Tab-separated table of C-alpha atoms and ligand atoms in Angstrom:
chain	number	residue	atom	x	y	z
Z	1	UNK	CA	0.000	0.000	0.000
Z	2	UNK	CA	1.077	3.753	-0.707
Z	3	UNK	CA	-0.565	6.090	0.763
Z	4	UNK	CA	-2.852	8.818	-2.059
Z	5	UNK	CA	-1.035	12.286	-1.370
Z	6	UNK	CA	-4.131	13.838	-2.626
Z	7	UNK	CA	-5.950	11.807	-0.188
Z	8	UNK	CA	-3.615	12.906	2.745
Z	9	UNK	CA	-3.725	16.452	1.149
Z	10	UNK	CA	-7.719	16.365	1.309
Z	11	UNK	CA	-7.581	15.017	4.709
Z	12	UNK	CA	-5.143	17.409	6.345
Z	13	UNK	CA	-7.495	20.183	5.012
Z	14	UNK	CA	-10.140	19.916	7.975
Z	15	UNK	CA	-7.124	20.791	9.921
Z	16	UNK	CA	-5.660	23.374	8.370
Z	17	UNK	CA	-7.484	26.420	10.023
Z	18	UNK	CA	-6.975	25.189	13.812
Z	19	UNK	CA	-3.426	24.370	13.148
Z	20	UNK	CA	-2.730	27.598	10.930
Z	21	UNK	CA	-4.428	29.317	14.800
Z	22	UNK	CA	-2.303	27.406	17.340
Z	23	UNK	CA	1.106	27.791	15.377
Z	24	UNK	CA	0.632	31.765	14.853
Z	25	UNK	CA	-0.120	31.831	18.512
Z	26	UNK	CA	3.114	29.931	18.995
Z	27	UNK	CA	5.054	31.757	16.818
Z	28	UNK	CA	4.283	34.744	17.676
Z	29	UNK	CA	5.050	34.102	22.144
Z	30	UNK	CA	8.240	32.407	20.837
Z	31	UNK	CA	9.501	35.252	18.663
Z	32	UNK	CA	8.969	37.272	21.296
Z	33	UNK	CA	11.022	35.296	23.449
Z	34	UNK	CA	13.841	35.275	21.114
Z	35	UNK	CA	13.516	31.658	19.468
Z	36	UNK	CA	14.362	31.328	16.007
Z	37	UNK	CA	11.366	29.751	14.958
Z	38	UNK	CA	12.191	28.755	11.300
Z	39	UNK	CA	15.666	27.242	12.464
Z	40	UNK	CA	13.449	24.914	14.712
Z	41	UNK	CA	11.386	23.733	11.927
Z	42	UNK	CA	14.335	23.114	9.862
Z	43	UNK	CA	15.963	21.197	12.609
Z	44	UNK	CA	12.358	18.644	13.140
Z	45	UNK	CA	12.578	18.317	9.425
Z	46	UNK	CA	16.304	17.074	9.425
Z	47	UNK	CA	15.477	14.828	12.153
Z	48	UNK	CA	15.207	11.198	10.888
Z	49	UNK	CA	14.524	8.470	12.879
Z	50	UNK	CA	15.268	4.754	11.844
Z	51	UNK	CA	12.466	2.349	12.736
Z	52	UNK	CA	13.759	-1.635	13.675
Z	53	UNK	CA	12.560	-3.872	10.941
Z	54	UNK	CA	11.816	-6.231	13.671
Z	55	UNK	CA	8.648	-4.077	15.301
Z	56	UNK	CA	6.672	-4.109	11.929
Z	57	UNK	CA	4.509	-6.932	13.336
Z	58	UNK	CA	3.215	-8.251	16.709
Z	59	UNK	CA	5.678	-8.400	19.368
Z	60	UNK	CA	5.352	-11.003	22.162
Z	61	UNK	CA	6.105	-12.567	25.524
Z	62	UNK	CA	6.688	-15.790	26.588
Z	63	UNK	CA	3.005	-15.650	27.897
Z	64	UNK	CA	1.734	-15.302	24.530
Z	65	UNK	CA	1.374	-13.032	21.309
Z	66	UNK	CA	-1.685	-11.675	19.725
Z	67	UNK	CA	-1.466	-11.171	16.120
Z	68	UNK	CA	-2.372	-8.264	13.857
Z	69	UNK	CA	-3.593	-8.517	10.797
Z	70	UNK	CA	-2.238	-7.419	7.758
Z	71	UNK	CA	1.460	-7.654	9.344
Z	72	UNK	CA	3.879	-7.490	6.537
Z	73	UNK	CA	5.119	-11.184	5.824
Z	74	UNK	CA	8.132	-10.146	3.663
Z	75	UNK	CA	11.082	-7.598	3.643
Z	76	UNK	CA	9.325	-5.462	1.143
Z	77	UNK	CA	6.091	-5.205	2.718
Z	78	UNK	CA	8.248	-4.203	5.763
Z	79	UNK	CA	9.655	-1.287	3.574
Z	80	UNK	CA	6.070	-0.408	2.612
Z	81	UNK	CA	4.850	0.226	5.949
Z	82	UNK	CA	7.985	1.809	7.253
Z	83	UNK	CA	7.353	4.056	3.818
Z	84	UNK	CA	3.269	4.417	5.181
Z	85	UNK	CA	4.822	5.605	7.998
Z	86	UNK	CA	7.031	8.138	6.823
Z	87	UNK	CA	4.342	9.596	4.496
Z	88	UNK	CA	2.709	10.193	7.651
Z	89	UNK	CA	4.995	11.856	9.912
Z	90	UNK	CA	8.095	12.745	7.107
Z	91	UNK	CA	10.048	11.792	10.344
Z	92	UNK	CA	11.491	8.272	9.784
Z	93	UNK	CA	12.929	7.978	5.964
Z	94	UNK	CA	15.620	5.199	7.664
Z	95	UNK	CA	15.050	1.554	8.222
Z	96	UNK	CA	17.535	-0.267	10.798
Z	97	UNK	CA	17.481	-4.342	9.600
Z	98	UNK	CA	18.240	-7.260	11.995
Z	99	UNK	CA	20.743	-10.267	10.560
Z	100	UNK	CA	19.341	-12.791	9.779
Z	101	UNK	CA	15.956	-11.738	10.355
Z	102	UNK	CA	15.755	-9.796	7.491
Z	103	UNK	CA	18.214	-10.705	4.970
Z	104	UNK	CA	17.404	-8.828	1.488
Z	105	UNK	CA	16.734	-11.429	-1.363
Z	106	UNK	CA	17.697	-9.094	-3.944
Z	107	UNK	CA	19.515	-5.985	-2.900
Z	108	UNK	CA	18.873	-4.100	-6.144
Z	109	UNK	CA	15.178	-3.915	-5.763
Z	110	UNK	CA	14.716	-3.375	-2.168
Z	111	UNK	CA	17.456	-0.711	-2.661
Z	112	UNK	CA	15.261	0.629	-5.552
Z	113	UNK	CA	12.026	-0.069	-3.022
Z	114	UNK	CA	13.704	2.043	-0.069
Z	115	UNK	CA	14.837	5.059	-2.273
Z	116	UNK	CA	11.327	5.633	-3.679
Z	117	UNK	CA	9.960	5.938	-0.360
Z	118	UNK	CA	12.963	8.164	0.563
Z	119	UNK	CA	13.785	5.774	3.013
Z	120	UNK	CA	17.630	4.937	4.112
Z	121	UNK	CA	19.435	1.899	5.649
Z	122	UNK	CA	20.447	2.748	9.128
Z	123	UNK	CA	22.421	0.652	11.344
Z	124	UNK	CA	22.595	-3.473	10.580
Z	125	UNK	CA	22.020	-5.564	13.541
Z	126	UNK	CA	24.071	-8.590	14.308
Z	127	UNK	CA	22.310	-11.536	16.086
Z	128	UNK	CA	24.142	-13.771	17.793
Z	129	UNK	CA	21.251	-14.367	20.762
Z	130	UNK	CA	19.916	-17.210	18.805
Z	131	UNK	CA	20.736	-19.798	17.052
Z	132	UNK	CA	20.640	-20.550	13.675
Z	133	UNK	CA	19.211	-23.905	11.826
Z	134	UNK	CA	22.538	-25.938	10.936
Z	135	UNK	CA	25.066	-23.578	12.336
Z	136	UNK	CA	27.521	-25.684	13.773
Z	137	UNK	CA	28.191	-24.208	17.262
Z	138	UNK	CA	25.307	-22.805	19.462
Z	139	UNK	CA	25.792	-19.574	21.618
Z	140	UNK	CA	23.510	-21.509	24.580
Z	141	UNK	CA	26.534	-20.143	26.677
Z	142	UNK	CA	27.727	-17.280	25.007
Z	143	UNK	CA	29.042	-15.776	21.476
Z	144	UNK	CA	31.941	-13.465	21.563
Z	145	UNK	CA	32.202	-14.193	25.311
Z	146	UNK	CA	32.000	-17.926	25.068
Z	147	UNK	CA	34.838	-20.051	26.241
Z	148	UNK	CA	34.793	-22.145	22.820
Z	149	UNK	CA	37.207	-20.349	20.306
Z	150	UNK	CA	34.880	-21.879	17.543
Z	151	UNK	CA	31.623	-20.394	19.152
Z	152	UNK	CA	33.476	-16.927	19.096
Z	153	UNK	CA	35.238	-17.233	15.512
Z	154	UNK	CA	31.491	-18.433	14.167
Z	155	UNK	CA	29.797	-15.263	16.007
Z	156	UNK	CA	33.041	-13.076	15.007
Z	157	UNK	CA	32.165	-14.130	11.456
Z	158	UNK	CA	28.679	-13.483	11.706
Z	159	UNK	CA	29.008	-10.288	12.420
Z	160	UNK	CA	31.462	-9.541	9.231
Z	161	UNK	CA	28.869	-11.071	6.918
Z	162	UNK	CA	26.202	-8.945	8.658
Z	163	UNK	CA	28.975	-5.665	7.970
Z	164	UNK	CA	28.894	-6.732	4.102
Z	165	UNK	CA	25.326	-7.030	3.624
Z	166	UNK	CA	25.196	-3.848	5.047
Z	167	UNK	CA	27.735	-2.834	3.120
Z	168	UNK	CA	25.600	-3.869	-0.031
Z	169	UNK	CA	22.465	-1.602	1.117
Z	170	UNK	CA	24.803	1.943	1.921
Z	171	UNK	CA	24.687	1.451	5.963
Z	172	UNK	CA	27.508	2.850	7.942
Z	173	UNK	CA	27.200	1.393	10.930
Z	174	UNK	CA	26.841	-1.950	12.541
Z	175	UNK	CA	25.093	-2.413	16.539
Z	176	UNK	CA	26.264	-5.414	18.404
Z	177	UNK	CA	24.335	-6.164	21.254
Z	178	UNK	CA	25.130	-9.462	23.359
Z	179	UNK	CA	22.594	-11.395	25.438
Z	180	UNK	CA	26.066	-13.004	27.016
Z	181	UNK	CA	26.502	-13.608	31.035
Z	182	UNK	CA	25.268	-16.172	33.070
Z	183	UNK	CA	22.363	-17.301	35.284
Z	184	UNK	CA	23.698	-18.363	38.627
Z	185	UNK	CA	27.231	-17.329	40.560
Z	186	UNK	CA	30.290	-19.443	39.303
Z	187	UNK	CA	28.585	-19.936	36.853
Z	188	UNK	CA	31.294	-17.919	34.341
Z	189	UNK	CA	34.417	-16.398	34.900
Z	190	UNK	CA	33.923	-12.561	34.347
Z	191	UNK	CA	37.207	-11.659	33.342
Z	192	UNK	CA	37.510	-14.257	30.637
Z	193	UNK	CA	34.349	-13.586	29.726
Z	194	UNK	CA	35.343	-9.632	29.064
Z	195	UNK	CA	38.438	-10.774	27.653
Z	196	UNK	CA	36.877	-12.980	25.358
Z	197	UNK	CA	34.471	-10.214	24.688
Z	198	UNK	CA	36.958	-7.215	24.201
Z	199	UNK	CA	39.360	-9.387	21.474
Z	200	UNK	CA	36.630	-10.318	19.374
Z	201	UNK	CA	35.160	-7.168	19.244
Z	202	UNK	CA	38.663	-6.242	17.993
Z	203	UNK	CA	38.557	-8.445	15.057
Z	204	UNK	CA	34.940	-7.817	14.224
Z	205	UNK	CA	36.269	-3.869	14.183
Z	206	UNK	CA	39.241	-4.975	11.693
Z	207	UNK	CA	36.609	-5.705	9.333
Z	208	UNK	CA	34.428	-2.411	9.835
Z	209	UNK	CA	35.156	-0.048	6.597
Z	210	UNK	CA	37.078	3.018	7.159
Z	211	UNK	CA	33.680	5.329	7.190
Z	212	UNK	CA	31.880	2.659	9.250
Z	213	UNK	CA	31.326	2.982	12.846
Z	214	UNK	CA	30.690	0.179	15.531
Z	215	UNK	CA	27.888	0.405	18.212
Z	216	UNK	CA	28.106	-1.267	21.276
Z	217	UNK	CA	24.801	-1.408	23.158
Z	218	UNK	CA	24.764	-2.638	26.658
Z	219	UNK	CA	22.391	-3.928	28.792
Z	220	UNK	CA	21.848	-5.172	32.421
Z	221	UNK	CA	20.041	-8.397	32.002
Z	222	UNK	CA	17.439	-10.642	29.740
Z	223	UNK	CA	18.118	-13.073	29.393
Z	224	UNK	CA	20.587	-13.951	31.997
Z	225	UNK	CA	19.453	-12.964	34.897
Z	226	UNK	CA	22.432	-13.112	36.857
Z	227	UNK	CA	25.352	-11.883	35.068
Z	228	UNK	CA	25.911	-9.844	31.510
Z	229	UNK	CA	29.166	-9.167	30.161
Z	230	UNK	CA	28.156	-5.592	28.547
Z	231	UNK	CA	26.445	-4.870	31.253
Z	232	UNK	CA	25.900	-1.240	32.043
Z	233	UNK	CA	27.153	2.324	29.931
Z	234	UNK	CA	30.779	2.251	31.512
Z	235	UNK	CA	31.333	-1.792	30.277
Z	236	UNK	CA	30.571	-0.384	27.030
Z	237	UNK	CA	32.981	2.564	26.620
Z	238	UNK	CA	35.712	1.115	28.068
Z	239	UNK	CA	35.216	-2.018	24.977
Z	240	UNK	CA	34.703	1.117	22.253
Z	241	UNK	CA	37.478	3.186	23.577
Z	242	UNK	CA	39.648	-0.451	23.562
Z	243	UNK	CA	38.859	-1.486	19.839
Z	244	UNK	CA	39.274	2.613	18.465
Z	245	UNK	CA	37.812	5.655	17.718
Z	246	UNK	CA	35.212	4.140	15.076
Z	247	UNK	CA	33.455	2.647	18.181
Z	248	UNK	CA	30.986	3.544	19.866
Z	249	UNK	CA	28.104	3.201	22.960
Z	250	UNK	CA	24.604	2.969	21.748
Z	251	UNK	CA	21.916	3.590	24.666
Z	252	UNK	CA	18.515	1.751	24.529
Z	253	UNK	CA	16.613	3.525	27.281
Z	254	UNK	CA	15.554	-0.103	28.461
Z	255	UNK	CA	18.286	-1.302	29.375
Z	256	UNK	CA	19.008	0.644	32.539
Z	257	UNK	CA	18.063	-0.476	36.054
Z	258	UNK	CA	15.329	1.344	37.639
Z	259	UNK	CA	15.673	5.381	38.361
Z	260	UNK	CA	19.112	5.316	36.832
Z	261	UNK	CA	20.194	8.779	35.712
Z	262	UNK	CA	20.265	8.294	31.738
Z	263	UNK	CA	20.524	11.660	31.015
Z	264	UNK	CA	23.740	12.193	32.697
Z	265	UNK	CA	25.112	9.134	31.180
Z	266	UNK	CA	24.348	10.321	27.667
Z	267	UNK	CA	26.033	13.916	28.697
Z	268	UNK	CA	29.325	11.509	29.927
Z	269	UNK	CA	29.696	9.648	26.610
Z	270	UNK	CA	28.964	12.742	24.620
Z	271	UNK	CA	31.397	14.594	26.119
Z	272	UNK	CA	33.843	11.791	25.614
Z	273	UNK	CA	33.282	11.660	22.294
Z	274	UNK	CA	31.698	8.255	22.344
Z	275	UNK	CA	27.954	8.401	22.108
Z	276	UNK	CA	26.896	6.666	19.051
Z	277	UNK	CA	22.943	6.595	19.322
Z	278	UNK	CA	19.992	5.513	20.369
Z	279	UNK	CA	17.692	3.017	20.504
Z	280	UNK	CA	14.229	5.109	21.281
Z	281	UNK	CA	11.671	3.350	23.817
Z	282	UNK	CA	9.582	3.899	27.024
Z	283	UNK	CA	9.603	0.943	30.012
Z	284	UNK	CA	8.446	0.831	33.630
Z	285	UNK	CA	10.357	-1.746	34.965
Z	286	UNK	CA	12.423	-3.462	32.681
Z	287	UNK	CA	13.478	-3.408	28.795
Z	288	UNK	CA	9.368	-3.400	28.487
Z	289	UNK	CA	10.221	-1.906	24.709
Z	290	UNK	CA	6.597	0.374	25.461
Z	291	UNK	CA	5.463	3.624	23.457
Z	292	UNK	CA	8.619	6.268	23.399
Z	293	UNK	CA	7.277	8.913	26.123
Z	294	UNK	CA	3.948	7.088	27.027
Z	295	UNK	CA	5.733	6.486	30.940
Z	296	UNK	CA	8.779	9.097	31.665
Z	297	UNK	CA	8.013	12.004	29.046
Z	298	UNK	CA	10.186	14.255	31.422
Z	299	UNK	CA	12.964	11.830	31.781
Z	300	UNK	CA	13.062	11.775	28.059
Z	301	UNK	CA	12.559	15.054	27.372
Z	302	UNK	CA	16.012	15.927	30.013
Z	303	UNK	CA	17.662	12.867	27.888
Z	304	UNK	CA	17.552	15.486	24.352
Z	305	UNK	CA	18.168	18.709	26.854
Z	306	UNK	CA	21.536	16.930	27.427
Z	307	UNK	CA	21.838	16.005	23.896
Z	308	UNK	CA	21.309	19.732	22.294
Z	309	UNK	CA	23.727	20.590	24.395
Z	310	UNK	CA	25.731	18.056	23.444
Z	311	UNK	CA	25.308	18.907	19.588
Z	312	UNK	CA	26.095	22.495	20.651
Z	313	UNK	CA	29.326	21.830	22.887
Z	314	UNK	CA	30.798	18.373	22.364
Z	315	UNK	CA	32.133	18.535	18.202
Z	316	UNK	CA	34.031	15.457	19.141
Z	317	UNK	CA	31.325	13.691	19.277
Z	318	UNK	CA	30.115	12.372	16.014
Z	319	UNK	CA	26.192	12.655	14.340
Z	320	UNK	CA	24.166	10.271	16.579
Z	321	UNK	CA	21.912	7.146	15.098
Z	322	UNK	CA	18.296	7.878	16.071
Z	323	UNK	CA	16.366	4.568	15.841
Z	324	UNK	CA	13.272	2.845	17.568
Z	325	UNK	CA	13.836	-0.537	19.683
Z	326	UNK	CA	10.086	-1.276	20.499
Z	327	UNK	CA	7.765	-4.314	20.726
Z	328	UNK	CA	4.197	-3.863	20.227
Z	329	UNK	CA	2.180	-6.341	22.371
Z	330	UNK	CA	-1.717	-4.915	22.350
Z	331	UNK	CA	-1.352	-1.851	19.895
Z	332	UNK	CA	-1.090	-1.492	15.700
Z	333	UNK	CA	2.536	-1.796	15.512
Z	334	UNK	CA	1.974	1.104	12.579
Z	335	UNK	CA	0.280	3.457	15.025
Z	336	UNK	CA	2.622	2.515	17.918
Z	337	UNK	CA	5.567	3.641	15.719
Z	338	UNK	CA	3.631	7.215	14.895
Z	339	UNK	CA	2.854	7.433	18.506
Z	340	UNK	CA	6.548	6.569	19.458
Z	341	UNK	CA	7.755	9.207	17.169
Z	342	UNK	CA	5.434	12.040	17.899
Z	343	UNK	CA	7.206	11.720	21.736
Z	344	UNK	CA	10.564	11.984	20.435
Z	345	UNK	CA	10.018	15.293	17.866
Z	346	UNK	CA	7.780	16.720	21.189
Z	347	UNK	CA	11.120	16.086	23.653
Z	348	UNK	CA	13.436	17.368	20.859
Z	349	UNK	CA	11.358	20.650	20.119
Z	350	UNK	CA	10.832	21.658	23.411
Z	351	UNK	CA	14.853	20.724	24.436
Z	352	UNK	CA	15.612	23.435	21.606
Z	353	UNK	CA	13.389	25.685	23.508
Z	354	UNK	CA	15.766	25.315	26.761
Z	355	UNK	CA	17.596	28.988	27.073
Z	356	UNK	CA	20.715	27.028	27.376
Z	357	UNK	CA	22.881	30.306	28.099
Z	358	UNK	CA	20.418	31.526	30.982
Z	359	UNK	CA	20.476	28.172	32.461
Z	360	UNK	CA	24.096	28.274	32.375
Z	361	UNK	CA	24.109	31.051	34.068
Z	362	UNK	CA	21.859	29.610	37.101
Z	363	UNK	CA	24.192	27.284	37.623
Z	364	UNK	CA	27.144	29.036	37.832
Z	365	UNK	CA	24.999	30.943	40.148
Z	366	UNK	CA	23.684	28.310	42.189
Z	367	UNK	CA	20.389	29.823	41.456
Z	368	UNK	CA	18.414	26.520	41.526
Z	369	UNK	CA	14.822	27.491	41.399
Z	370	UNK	CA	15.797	28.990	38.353
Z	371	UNK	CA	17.231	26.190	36.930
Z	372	UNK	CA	14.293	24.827	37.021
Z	373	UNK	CA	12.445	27.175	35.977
Z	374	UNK	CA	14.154	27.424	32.562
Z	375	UNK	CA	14.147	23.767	31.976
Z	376	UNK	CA	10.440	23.322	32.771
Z	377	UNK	CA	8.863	26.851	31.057
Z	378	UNK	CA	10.701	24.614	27.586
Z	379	UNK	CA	9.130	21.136	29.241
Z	380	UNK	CA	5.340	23.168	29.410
Z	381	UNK	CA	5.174	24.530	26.296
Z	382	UNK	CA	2.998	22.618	23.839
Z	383	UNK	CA	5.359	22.594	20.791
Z	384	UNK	CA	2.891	20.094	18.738
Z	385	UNK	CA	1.933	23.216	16.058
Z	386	UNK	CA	5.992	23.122	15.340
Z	387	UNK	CA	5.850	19.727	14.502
Z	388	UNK	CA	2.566	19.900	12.607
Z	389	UNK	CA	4.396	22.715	10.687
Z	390	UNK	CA	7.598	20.648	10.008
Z	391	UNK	CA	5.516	17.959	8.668
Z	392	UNK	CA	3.060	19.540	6.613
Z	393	UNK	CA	6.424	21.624	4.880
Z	394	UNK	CA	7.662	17.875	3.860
Z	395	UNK	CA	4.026	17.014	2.675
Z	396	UNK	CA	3.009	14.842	5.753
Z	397	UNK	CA	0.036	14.625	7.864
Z	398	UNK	CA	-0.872	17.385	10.665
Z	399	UNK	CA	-2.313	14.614	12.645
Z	400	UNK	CA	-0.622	11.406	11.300
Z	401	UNK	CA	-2.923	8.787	13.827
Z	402	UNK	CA	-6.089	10.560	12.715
Z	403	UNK	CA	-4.862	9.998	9.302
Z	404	UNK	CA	-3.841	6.782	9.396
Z	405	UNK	CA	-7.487	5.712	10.432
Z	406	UNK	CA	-9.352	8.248	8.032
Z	407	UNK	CA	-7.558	7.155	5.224
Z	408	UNK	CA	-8.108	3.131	6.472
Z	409	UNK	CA	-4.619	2.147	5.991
Z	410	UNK	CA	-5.008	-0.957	8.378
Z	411	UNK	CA	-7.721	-1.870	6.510
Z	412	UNK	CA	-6.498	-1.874	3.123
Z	413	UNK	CA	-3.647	-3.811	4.656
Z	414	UNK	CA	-5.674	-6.768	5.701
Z	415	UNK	CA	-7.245	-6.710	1.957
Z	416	UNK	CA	-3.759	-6.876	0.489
Z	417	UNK	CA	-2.418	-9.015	2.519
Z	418	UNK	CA	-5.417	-11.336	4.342
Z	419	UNK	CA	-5.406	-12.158	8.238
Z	420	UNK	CA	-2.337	-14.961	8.788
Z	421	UNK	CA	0.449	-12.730	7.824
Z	422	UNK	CA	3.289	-12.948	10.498
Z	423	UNK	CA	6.112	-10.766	10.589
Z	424	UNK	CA	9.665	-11.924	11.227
Z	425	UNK	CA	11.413	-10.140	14.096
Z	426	UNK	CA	10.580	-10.423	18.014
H	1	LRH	C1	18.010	-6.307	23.179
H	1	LRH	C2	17.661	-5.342	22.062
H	1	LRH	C3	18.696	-5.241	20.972
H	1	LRH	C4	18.127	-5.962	19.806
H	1	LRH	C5	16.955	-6.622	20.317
H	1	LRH	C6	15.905	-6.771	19.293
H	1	LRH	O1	17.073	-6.212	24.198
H	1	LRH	O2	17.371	-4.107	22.604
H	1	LRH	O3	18.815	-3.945	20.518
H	1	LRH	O4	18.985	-6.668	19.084
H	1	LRH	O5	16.523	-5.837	21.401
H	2	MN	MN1	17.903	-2.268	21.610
């Protein structure tokens, strides 16, 4: 399915007056507060945000999954939704693919597929947390951490063929996330383990092209529940900063233990240079993959206050990877994703409304209550007209969930594709 433009353009016009209203309003307080208004549109509509190719369908827990119909059953149709998507919200023209999940058949076309839905290839995912029919060692007890040299020179590998296919699509970056560690004490040795770990993430980087980067995402636990060998933000950054400077840390807000301070963490490894993106989701408790914003808006919305300073002060770090990690359990995995990136334009508006200087200022001054103050008058202003603006500019949809239902894009889905589609992925 690809979504009518002159249908979107005839839907968007019953909204056209009240947005025209609320974004002259807007405009007009923040102009008088000194914002460069156009300068924030520009920046919403350079923001692109990759979407996992493995939260297209139903996710799932081991206490059951409840399909949707019309998931997308094949790469392509994966494409096509990520490109209904896009349409919508002109905010995610960038897929990120899992290996093997999601393995292109024939590169040309879905090449040819992605570019006429203005849609890039982000960051390849390796996958050595399961294991593959007829591979010949199993990663039960670990894959670059695993005590078997063949179990680590068969996930080292993996990983290279993963950097080639990605190679084949234009990505420049590969993430390596390991479910590694252990489930009871003794169980593994933790400094052979991070040994283990640390030299064959050096020979996975000896095969990373020279304008490639490496992510290294960590994460406390799932599924060991004991012990995990890239544990935490620090584990990380000391493996990037030991295999060079085209490594990097990628932080998924789920993996983090409860009420740990993410935003500082992200100011730490961007002012070390070593922040190399995200992976965008929401979670109560654990790495619950839920809505981006739809538990700890403010959390999140502090997370991209530390990161436009960050793009401000920190030049040695490099452009970040934006990109969604979600699993979508009871909602349209399509409208989960809108949702999901509505949150992340609102946080990112209203951090470039933070008067970064004057807040500077309080805190040299120790004038806390106005800290405060400056961070929450950006937190409380409703910036949705800017992104309404920055969407309808690109030819999007003022309100993209409203849209998706008007213009019965589930729907039609179900009609192209019948009820007992599955999608790969988790
Ligand atoms: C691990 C993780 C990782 C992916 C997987 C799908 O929890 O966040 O990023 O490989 O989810
Ligand atoms: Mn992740």
């Amino acid at each position: 399915m690809i979504i009518n433009k002159e249908h979107l353009f005839e839907d968007n016009k019953k909204d056209l007056k009240s947005h025209k209203e609320s974004f002259d309003f807007l405009g007009l307080k923040l102009d008088n507060e000194g914002h460069d208004v156009a300068k924030i549109i520009t920046k919403l509509k350079d923001f692109q945000v990759a979407i996992p190719s493995w939260a297209l369908g139903a996710g799932g827990t081991r206490f059951g999954r409840y399909s949707f119909y019309g998931e997308p059953s094949s790469l392509d149709q994966k494409i096509e939704d990520i490109g209904i998507i896009h349409t919508l919200t002109q905010t995610s023209g960038a897929v990120s693919l899992h290996i093997p999940w999601d393995i292109p058949e024939d590169f040309k076309s879905i090449k040819e597929l992605a570019c006429s839905l203005n849609i890039k290839f982000d960051a390849v995912n390796s996958n050595t947390f399961q294991d593959q029919k007829g591979a010949k060692e199993s990663y039960k007890f670990g894959s670059l951490s695993n005590t078997s040299k063949a179990a680590r020179e068969q996930a080292i590998q993996h990983n290279l063929d993963v950097i080639n296919i990605g190679n084949k699509l234009g990505s420049k970056s590969l993430t390596v996330w390991l479910a590694d560690g252990s489930n009871f004490p003794g169980q593994s040795n933790f400094q052979t383990a991070l040994q283990h770990t640390e030299s064959s993430l050096k020979s996975i980087y000896k095969g990373l092209p020279d304008d490639w980067s490496m992510l290294i995402e960590y994460k406390p636990y799932e599924p060991n529940f004991y012990s995990t060998v890239i544990q935490d933000w620090g584990t990380s950054f000391m493996l990037a900063n030991a295999c060079g400077e085209k490594a990097y840390s990628l932080v998924d807000l789920g993996h983090h233990l409860p009420n740990t301070n993410i935003e500082q963490i992200v100011s730490i490894l961007m002012m070390k240079g070593k922040l190399g993106g995200f992976h965008f989701n929401d979670s109560k408790y654990g790495d619950d993959d839920l809505t981006v914003g739809s538990i700890k808006p403010y959390s999140l919305f502090l997370i991209f206050n530390e990161l436009v300073y960050g793009m401000r002060n920190n030049p040695q770090n490099p452009n970040l990877a934006w990109m969604i990690d979600a699993s979508h359990n009871i909602k349209d995995p399509l409208e989960d994703l809108i949702q999901s990136l509505e949150s992340i334009q609102e946080a990112y508006a209203k951090a470039l409304l933070v008067d970064q200087d004057a807040l500077k200022d309080a805190q040299m001054n120790h004038d806390v209550v106005t800290c405060q103050e400056i961070l929450q008058a950006a937190y409380r202003t409703d910036v949705r007209p800017l992104i309404e603006k920055a969407r309808l500019d690109l030819g999007g949809a003022i309100h993209p969930i409203k849209a998706f239902r008007n213009l019965k894009v589930r729907e039609t889905l179900i009609k192209e594709r019948g009820k007992n589609t599955v999608a790969t992925g988790l």
